[in-house]
mmCIF file of C-alpha atoms and ligand atoms in Angstrom:
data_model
loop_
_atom_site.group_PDB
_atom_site.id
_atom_site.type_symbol
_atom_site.label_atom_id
_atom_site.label_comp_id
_atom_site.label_asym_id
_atom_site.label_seq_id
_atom_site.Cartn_x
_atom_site.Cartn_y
_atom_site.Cartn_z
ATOM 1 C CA UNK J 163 -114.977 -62.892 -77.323
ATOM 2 C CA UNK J 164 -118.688 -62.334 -78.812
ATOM 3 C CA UNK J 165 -118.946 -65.033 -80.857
ATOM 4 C CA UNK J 166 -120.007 -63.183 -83.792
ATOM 5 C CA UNK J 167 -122.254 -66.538 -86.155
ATOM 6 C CA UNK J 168 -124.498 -65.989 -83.285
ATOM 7 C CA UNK J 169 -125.192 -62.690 -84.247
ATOM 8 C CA UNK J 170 -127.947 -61.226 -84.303
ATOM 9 C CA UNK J 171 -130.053 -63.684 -83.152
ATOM 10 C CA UNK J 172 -128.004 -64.739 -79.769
ATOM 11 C CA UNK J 173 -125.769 -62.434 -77.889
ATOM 12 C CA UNK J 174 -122.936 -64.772 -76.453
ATOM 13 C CA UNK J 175 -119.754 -64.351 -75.247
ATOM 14 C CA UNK J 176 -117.686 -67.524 -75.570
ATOM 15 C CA UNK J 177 -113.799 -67.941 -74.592
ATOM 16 C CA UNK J 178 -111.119 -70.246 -75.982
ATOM 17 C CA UNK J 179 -108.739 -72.342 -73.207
ATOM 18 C CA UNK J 180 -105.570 -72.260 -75.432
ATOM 19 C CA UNK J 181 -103.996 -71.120 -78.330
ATOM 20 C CA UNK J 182 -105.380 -73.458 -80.361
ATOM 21 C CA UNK J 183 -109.235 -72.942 -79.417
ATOM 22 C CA UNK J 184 -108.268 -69.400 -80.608
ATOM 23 C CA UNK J 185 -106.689 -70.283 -84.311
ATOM 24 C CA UNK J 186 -110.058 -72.521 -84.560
ATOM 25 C CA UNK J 187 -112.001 -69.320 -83.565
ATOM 26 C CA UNK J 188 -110.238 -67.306 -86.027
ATOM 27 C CA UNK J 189 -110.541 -69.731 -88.940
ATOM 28 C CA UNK J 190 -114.159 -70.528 -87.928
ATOM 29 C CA UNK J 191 -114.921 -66.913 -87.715
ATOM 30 C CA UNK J 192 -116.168 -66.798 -84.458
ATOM 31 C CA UNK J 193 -114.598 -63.387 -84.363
ATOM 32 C CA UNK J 194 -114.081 -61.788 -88.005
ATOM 33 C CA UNK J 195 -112.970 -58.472 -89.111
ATOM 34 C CA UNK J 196 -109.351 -57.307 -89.585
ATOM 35 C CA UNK J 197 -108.467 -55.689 -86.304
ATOM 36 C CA UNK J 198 -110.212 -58.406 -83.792
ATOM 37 C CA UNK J 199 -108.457 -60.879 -85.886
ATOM 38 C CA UNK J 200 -104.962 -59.409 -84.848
ATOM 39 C CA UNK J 201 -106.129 -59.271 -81.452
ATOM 40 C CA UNK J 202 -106.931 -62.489 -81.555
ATOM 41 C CA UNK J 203 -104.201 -63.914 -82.566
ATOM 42 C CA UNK J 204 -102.146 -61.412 -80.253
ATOM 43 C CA UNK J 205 -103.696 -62.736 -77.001
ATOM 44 C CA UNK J 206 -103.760 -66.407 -78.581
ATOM 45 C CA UNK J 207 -99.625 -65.430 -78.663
ATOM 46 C CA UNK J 208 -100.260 -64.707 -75.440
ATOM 47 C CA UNK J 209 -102.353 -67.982 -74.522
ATOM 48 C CA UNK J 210 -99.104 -69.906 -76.123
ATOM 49 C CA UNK J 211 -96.310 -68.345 -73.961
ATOM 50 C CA UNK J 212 -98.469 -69.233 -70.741
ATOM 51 C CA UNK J 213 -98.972 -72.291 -71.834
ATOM 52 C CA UNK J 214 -95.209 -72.936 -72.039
ATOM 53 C CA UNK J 215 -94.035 -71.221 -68.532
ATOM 54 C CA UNK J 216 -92.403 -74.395 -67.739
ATOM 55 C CA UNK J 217 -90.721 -75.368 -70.491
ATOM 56 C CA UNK J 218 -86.856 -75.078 -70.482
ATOM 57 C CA UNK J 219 -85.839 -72.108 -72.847
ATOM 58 C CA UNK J 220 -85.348 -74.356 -76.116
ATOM 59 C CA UNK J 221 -88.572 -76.086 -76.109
ATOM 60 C CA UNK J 222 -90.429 -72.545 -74.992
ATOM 61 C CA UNK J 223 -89.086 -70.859 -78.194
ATOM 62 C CA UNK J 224 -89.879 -74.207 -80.349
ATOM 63 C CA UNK J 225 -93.199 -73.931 -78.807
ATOM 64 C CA UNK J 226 -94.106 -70.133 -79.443
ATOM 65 C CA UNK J 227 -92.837 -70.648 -82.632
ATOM 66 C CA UNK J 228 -94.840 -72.975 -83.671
ATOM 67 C CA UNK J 229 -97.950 -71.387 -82.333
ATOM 68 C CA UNK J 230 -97.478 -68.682 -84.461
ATOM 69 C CA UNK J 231 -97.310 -70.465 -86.918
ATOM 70 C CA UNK J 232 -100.810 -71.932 -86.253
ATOM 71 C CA UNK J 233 -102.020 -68.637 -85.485
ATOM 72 C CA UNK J 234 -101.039 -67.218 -88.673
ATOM 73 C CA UNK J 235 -102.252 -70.085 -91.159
ATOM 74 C CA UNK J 236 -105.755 -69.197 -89.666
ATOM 75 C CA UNK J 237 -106.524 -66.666 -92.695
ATOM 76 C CA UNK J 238 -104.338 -65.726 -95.006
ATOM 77 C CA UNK J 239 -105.955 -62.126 -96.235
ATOM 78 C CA UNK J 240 -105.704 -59.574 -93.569
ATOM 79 C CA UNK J 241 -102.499 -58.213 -92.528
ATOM 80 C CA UNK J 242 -103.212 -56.675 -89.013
ATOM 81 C CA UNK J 243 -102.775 -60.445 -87.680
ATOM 82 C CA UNK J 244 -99.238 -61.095 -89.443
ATOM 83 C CA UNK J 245 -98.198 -57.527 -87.969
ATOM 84 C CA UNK J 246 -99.881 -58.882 -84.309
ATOM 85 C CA UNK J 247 -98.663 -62.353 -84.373
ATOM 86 C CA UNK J 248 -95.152 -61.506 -85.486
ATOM 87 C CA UNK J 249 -94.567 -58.571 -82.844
ATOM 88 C CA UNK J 250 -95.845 -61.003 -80.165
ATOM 89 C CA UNK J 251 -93.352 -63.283 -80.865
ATOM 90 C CA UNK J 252 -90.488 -60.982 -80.683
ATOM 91 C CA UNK J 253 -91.631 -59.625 -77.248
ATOM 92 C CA UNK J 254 -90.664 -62.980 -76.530
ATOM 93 C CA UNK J 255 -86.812 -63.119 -77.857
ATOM 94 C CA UNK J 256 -85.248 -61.911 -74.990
ATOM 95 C CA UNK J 257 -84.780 -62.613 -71.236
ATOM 96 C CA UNK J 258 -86.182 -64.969 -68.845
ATOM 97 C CA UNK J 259 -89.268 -68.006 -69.702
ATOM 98 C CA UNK J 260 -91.018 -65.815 -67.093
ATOM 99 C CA UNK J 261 -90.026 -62.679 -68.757
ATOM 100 C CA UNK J 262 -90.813 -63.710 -71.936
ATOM 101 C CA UNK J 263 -94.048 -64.926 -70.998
ATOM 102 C CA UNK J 264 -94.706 -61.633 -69.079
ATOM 103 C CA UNK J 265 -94.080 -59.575 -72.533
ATOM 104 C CA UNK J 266 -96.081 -61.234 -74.711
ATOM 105 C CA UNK J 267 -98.903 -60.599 -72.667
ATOM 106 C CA UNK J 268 -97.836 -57.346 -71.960
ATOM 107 C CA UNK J 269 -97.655 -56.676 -76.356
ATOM 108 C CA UNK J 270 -100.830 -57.940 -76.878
ATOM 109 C CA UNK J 271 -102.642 -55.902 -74.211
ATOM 110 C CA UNK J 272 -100.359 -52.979 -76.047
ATOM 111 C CA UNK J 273 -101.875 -54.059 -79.271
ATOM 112 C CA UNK J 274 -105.398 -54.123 -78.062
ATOM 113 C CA UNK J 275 -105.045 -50.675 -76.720
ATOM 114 C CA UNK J 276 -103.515 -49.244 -80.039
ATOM 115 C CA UNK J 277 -106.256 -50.382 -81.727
ATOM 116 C CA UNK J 278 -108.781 -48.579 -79.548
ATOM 117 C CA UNK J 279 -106.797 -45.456 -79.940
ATOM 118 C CA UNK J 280 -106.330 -45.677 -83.466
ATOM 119 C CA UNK J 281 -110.241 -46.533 -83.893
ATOM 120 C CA UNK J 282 -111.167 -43.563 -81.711
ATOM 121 C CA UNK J 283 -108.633 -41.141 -83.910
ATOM 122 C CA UNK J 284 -110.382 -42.811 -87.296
ATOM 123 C CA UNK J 285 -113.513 -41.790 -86.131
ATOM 124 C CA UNK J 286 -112.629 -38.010 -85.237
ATOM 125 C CA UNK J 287 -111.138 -37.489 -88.236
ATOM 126 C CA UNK J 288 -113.279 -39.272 -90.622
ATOM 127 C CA UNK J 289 -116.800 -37.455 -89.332
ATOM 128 C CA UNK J 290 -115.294 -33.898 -90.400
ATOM 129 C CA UNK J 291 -115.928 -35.652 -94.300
ATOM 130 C CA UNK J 292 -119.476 -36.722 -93.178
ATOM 131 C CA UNK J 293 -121.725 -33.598 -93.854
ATOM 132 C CA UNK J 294 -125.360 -32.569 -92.570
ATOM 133 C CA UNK J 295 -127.649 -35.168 -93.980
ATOM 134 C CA UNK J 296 -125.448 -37.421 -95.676
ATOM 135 C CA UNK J 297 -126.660 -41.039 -96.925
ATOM 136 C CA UNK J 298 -123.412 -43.393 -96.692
ATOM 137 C CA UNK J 299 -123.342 -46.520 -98.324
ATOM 138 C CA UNK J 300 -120.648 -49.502 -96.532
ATOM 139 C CA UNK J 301 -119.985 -52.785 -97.387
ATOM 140 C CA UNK J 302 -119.406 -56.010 -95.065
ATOM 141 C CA UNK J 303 -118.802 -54.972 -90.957
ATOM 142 C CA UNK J 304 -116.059 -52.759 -90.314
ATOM 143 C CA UNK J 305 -117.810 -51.687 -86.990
ATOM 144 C CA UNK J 306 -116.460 -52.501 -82.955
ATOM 145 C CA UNK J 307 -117.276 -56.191 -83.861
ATOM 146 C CA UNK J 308 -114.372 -56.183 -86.590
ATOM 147 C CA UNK J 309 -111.995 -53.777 -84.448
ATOM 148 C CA UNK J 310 -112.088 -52.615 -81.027
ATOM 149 C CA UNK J 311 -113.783 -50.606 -79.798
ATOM 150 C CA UNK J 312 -115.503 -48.031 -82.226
ATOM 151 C CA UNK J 313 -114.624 -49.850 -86.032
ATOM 152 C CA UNK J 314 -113.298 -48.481 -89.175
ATOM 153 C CA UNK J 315 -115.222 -47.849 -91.643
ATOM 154 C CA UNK J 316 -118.291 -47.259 -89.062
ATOM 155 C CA UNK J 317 -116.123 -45.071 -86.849
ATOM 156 C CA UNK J 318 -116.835 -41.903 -88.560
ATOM 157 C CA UNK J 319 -120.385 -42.731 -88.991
ATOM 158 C CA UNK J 320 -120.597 -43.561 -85.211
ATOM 159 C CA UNK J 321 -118.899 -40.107 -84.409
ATOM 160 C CA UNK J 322 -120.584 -38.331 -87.264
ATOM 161 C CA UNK J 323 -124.080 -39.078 -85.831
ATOM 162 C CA UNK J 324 -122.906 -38.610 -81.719
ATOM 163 C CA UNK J 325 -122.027 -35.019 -83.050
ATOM 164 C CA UNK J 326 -125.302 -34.352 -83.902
ATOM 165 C CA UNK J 327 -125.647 -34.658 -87.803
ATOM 166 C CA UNK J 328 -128.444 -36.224 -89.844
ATOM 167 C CA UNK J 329 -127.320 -38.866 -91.778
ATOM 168 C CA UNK J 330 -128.478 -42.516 -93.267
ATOM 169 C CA UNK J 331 -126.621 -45.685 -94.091
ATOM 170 C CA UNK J 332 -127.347 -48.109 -96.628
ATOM 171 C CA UNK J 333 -125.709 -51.645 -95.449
ATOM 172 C CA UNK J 334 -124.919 -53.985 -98.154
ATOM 173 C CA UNK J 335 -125.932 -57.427 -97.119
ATOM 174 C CA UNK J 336 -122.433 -58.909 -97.692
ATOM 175 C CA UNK J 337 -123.203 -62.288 -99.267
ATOM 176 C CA UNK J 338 -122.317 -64.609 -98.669
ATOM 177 C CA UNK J 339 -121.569 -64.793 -94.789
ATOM 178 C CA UNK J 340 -124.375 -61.179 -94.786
ATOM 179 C CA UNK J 341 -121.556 -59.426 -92.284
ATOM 180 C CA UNK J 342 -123.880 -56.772 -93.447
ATOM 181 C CA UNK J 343 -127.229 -57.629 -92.484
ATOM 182 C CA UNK J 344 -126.185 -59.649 -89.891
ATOM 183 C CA UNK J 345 -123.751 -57.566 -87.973
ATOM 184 C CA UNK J 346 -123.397 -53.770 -89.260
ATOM 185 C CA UNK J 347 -127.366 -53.331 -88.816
ATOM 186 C CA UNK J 348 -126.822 -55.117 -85.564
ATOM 187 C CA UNK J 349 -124.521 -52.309 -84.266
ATOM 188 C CA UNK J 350 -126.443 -49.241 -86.147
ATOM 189 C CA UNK J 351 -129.431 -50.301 -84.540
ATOM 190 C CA UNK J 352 -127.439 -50.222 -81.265
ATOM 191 C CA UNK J 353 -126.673 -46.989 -81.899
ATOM 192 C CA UNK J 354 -129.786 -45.638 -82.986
ATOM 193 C CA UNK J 355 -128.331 -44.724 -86.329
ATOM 194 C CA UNK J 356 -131.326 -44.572 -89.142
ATOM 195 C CA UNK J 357 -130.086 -47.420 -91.754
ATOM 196 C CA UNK J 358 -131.120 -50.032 -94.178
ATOM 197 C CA UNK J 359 -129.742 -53.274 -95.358
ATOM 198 C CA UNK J 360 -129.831 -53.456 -99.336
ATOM 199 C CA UNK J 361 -128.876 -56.469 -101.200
ATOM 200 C CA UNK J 362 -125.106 -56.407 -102.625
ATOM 201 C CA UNK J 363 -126.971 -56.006 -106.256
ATOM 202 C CA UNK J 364 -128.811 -52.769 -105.005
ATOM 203 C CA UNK J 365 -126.275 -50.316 -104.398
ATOM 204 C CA UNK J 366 -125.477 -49.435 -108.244
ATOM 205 C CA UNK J 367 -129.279 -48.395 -108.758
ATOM 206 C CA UNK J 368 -129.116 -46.189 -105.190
ATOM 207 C CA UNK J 369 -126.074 -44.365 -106.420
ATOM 208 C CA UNK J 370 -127.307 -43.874 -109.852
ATOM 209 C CA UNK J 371 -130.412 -42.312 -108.290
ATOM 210 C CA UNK J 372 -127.983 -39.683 -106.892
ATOM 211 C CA UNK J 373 -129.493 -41.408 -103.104
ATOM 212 C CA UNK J 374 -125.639 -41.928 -101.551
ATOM 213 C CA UNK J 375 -123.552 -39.126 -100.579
ATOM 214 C CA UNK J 376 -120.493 -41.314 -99.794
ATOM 215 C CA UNK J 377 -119.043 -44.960 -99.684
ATOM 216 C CA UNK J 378 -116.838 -45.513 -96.643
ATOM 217 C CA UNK J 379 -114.823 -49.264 -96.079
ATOM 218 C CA UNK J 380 -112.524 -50.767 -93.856
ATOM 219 C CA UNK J 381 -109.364 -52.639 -95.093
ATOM 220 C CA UNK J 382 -107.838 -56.128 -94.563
ATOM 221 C CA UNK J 383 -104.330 -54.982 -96.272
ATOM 222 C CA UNK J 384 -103.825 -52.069 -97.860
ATOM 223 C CA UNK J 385 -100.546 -52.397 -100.290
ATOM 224 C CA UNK J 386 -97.841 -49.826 -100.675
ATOM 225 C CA UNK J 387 -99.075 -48.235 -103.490
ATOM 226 C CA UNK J 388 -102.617 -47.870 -102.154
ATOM 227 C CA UNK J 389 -104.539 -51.176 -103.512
ATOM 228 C CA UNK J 390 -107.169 -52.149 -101.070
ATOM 229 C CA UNK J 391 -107.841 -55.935 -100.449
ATOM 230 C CA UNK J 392 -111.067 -55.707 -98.588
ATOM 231 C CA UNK J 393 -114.290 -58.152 -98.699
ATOM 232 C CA UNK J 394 -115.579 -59.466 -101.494
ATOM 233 C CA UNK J 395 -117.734 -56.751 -103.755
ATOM 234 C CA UNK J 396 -115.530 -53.842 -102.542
ATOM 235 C CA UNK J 397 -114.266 -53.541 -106.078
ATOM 236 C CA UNK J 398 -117.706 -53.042 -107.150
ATOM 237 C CA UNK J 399 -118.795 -50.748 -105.061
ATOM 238 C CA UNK J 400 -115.545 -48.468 -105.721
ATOM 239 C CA UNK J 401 -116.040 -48.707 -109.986
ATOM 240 C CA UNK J 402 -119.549 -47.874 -109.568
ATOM 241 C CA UNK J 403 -118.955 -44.739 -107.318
ATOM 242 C CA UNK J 404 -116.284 -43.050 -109.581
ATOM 243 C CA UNK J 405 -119.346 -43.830 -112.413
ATOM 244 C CA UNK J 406 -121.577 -42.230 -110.411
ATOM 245 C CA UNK J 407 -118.882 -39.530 -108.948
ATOM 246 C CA UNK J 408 -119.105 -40.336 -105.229
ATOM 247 C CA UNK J 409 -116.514 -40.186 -103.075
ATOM 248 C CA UNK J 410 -114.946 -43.468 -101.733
ATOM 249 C CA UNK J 411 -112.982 -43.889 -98.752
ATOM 250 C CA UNK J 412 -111.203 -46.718 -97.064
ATOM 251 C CA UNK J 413 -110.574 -46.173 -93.078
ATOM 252 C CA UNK J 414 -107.787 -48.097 -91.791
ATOM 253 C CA UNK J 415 -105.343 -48.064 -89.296
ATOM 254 C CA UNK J 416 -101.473 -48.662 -89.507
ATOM 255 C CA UNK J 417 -101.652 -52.010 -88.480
ATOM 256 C CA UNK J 418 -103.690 -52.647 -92.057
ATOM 257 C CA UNK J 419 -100.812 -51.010 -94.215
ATOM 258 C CA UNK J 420 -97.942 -54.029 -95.551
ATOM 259 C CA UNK J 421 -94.781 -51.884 -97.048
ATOM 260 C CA UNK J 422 -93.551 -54.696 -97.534
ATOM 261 C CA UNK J 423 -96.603 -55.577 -100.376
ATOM 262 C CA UNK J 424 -95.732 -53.192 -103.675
ATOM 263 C CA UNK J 425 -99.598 -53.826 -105.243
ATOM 264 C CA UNK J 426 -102.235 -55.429 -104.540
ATOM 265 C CA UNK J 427 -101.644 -58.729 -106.877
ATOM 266 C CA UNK J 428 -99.257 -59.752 -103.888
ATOM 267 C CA UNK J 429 -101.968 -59.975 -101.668
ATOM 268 C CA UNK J 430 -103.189 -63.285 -101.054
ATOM 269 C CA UNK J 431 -106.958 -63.858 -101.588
ATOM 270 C CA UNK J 432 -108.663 -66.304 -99.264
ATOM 271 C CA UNK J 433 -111.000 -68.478 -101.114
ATOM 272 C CA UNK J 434 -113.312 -70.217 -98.599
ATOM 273 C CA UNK J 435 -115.721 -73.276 -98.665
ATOM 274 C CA UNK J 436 -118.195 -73.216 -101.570
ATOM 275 C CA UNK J 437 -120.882 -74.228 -98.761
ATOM 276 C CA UNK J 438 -121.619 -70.969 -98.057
ATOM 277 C CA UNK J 439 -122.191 -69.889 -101.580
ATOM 278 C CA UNK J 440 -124.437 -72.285 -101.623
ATOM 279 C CA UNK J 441 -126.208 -71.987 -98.768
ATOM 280 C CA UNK J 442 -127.902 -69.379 -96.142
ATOM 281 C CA UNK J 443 -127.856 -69.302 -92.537
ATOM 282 C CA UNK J 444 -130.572 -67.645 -89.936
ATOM 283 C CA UNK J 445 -132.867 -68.903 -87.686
ATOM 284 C CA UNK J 446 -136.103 -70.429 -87.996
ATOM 285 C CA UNK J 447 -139.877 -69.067 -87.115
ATOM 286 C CA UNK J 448 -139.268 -71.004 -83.544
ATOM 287 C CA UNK J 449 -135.954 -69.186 -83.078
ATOM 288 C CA UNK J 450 -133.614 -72.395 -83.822
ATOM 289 C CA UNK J 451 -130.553 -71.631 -85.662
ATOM 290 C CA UNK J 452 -131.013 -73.336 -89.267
ATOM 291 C CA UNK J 453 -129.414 -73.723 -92.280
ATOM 292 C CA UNK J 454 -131.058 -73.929 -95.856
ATOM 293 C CA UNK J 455 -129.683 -74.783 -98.962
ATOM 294 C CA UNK J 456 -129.945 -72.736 -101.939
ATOM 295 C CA UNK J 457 -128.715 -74.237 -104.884
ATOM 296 C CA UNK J 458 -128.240 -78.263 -105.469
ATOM 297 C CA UNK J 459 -125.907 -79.248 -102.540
ATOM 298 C CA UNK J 460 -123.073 -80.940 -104.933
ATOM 299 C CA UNK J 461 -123.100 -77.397 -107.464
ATOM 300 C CA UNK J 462 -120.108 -76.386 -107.859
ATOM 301 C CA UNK J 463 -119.298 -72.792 -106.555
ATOM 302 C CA UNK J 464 -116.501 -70.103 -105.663
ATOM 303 C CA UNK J 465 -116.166 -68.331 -102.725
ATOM 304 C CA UNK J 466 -113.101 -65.779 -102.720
ATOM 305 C CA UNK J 467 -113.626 -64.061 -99.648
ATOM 306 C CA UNK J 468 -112.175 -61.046 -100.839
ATOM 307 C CA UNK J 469 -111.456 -58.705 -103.631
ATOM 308 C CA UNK J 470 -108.837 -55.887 -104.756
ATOM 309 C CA UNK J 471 -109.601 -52.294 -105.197
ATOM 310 C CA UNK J 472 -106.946 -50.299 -107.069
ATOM 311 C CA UNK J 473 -105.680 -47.087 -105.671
ATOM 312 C CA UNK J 474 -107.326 -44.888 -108.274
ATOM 313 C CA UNK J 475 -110.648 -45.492 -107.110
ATOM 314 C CA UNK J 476 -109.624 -44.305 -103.595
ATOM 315 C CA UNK J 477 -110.379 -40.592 -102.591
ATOM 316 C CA UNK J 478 -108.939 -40.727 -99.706
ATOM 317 C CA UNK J 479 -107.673 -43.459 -96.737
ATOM 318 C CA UNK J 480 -109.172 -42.407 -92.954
ATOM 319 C CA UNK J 481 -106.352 -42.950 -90.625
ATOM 320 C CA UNK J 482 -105.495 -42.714 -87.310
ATOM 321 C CA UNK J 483 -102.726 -39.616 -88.177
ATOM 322 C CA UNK J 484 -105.294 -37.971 -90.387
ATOM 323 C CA UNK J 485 -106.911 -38.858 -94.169
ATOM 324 C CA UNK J 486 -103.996 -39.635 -96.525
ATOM 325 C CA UNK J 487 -104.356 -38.955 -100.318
ATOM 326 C CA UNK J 488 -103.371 -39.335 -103.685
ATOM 327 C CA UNK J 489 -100.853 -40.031 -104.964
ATOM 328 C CA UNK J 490 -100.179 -43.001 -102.265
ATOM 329 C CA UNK J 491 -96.842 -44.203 -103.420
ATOM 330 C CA UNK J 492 -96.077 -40.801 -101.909
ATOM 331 C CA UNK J 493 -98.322 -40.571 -98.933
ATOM 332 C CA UNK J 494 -98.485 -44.288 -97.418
ATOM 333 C CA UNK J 495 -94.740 -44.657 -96.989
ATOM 334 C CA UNK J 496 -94.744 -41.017 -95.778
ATOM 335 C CA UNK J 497 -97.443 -41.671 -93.214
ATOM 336 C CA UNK J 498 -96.192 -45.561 -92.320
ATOM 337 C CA UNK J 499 -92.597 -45.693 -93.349
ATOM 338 C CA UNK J 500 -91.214 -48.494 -91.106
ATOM 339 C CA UNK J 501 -94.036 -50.271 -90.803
ATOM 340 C CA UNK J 502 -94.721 -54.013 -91.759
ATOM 341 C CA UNK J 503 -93.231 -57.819 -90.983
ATOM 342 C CA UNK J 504 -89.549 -57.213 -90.373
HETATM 343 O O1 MRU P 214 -114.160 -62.135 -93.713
HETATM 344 P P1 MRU P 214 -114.256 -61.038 -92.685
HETATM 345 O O2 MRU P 214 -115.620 -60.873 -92.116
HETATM 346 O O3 MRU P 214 -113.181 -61.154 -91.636
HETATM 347 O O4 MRU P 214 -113.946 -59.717 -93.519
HETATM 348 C C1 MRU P 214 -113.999 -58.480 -92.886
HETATM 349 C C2 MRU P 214 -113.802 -57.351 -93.807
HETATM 350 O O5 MRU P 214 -113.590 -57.505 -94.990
HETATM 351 C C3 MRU P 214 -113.803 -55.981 -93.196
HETATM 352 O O6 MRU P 214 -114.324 -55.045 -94.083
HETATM 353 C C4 MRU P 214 -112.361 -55.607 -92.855
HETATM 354 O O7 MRU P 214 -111.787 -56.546 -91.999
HETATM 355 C C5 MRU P 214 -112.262 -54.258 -92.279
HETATM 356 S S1 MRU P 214 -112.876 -54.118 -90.610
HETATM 357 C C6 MRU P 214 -111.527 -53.872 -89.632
#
């Protein structure tokens, strides 16, 4: 995996020996985003059953079990690992150890593919909304470091701008981890995509100015009725584009849709360490990675990692089948029926 709290500074891949390595990457955020955290926690499924190929069948299942139960007390927020982790584990209720161990691996190299599909088929769809000339304003990194292997939310700007159109995108910074600054203009600038990072405070006065077209997102869980749970300031961002009448989107792909979650006040909210409210990370004018402290070290902060965004300020959800809209109690279960933890 990249590890991503290099970014942008140091391009690294790293690699974790064992299930466990990968639950520490996950909660650690070495990898981050929705879709790679369902990988994740797919292949660290996959990490467990190899790592129990010569176990007799009890302690195998006793094993997996409890690995995905590691796995999925990583972070609590987005969905696409629950879905990963739990379909993982059934590959391995049948057969053989060395059967078992063969289909786990086998489910999350299935999983990784669907996600590349279902990113591609977010992207075609979502760029027919993108016109000529278009200034879109997104929030956090939904891009290929948050879901393999094009992104959500920066899918359709991806395909948007290989088709040929004009277009700019203003990148929230994303405090307080800066997923924004650090990684979306990381992978705009890859793609030679014009762009500019704005602090999270900015993007009211460039939508009042009539300077964004659109707001597109990605999704950590998107409830049955169409609440979006998606990184802190989302909410924000929606409120002040109905103000301003801009469209707002959410892409997201099946794997971020829980049926089994009615609204979005049954979503659980991860609130992480105040030290990174309080704090900012970078590097240094030698190229060191540094920390500095911001406010007093023992001030006492919150840190919900992420917010809900009720269904009414969504115009529309980018999927992989095509863009669903209002009204979603309708169209979600319609598109997704069947889908979510057993
Ligand atoms: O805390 P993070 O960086 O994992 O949060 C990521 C987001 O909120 C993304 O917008 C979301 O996962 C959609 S990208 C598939």
């Amino acid at each position: 995996m990249i590890d991503q709290t290099k970014l942008p500074h140091v391009f690294q891949i790293t690699s974790s020996k064992d299930h466990a390595e990968t639950a520490h990457a996950i909660r650690n955020m070495v990898l981050r985003g929705a879709g790679a955290i369902g990988v994740a926690g797919a292949y660290g499924m996959a990490q467990a059953a190899m790592e129990a190929e010569n176990l007799s069948m009890n302690e195998f299942e006793s094993y997996v079990e409890a690995a995905a139960d590691r796995l999925m007390r990583t972070r609590p927020t987005a969905v696409n690992l629950f879905h990963a982790v739990d379909r993982c584990l059934n590959a391995t209720a049948s057969g053989s150890v060395a059967e078992r161990v063969h289909k786990a691996v086998a489910e999350a190299d299935t999983i990784a593919e669907e996600d590349i599909s279902a990113s591609r088929s977010i992207g075609e769809y979502g760029r027919e909304l993108i016109g000529d000339g278009f200034c879109v304003l997104t929030h956090c990194n939904a891009g290929a470091l948050a879901f393999i292997d094009f992104g959500t939310a920066l899918s359709p700007i991806r395909f948007a701008h290989r088709q040929g159109k004009n277009m700019f995108v203003f990148v929230d910074e994303t405090r307080p981890r800066c997923q924004g600054a650090r990684l979306t203009a990381w992978e705009l600038q890859q793609e030679g995509i014009p762009h500019a990072v704005i602090v999270d405070n900015a993007a009211g006065h460039f939508m009042r100015r009539g300077e964004v077209d659109m707001v597109i997102v990605g999704a950590d869980r998107v409830a049955a009725n169409g609440d979006v749970a998606n990184k802190i300031g989302t909410y924000e961002k929606a409120v002040i584009a109905r103000e301003n009448g801009i469209p707002f989107y959410v892409a997201a792909p099946r794997m971020t849709f829980d049926l089994n979650c009615g609204s979005g006040d049954e979503i659980e909210i991860e609130e992480r360490d105040a030290s990174e409210v309080l704090g900012m990370w970078g590097i240094d004018e030698e190229g060191s990675p540094s920390r500095v402290l911001i406010a007093a070290k023992d001030t006492p902060a919150r840190n919900p990692a992420f917010d809900v965004t009720p269904a009414k300020y969504v115009t529309g959800f980018i999927t992989e089948i095509g863009i669903l809209r209002p009204p979603y109690s309708e169209s979600i279960p319609q598109a997704f029926g069947g889908v979510g933890i057993a």
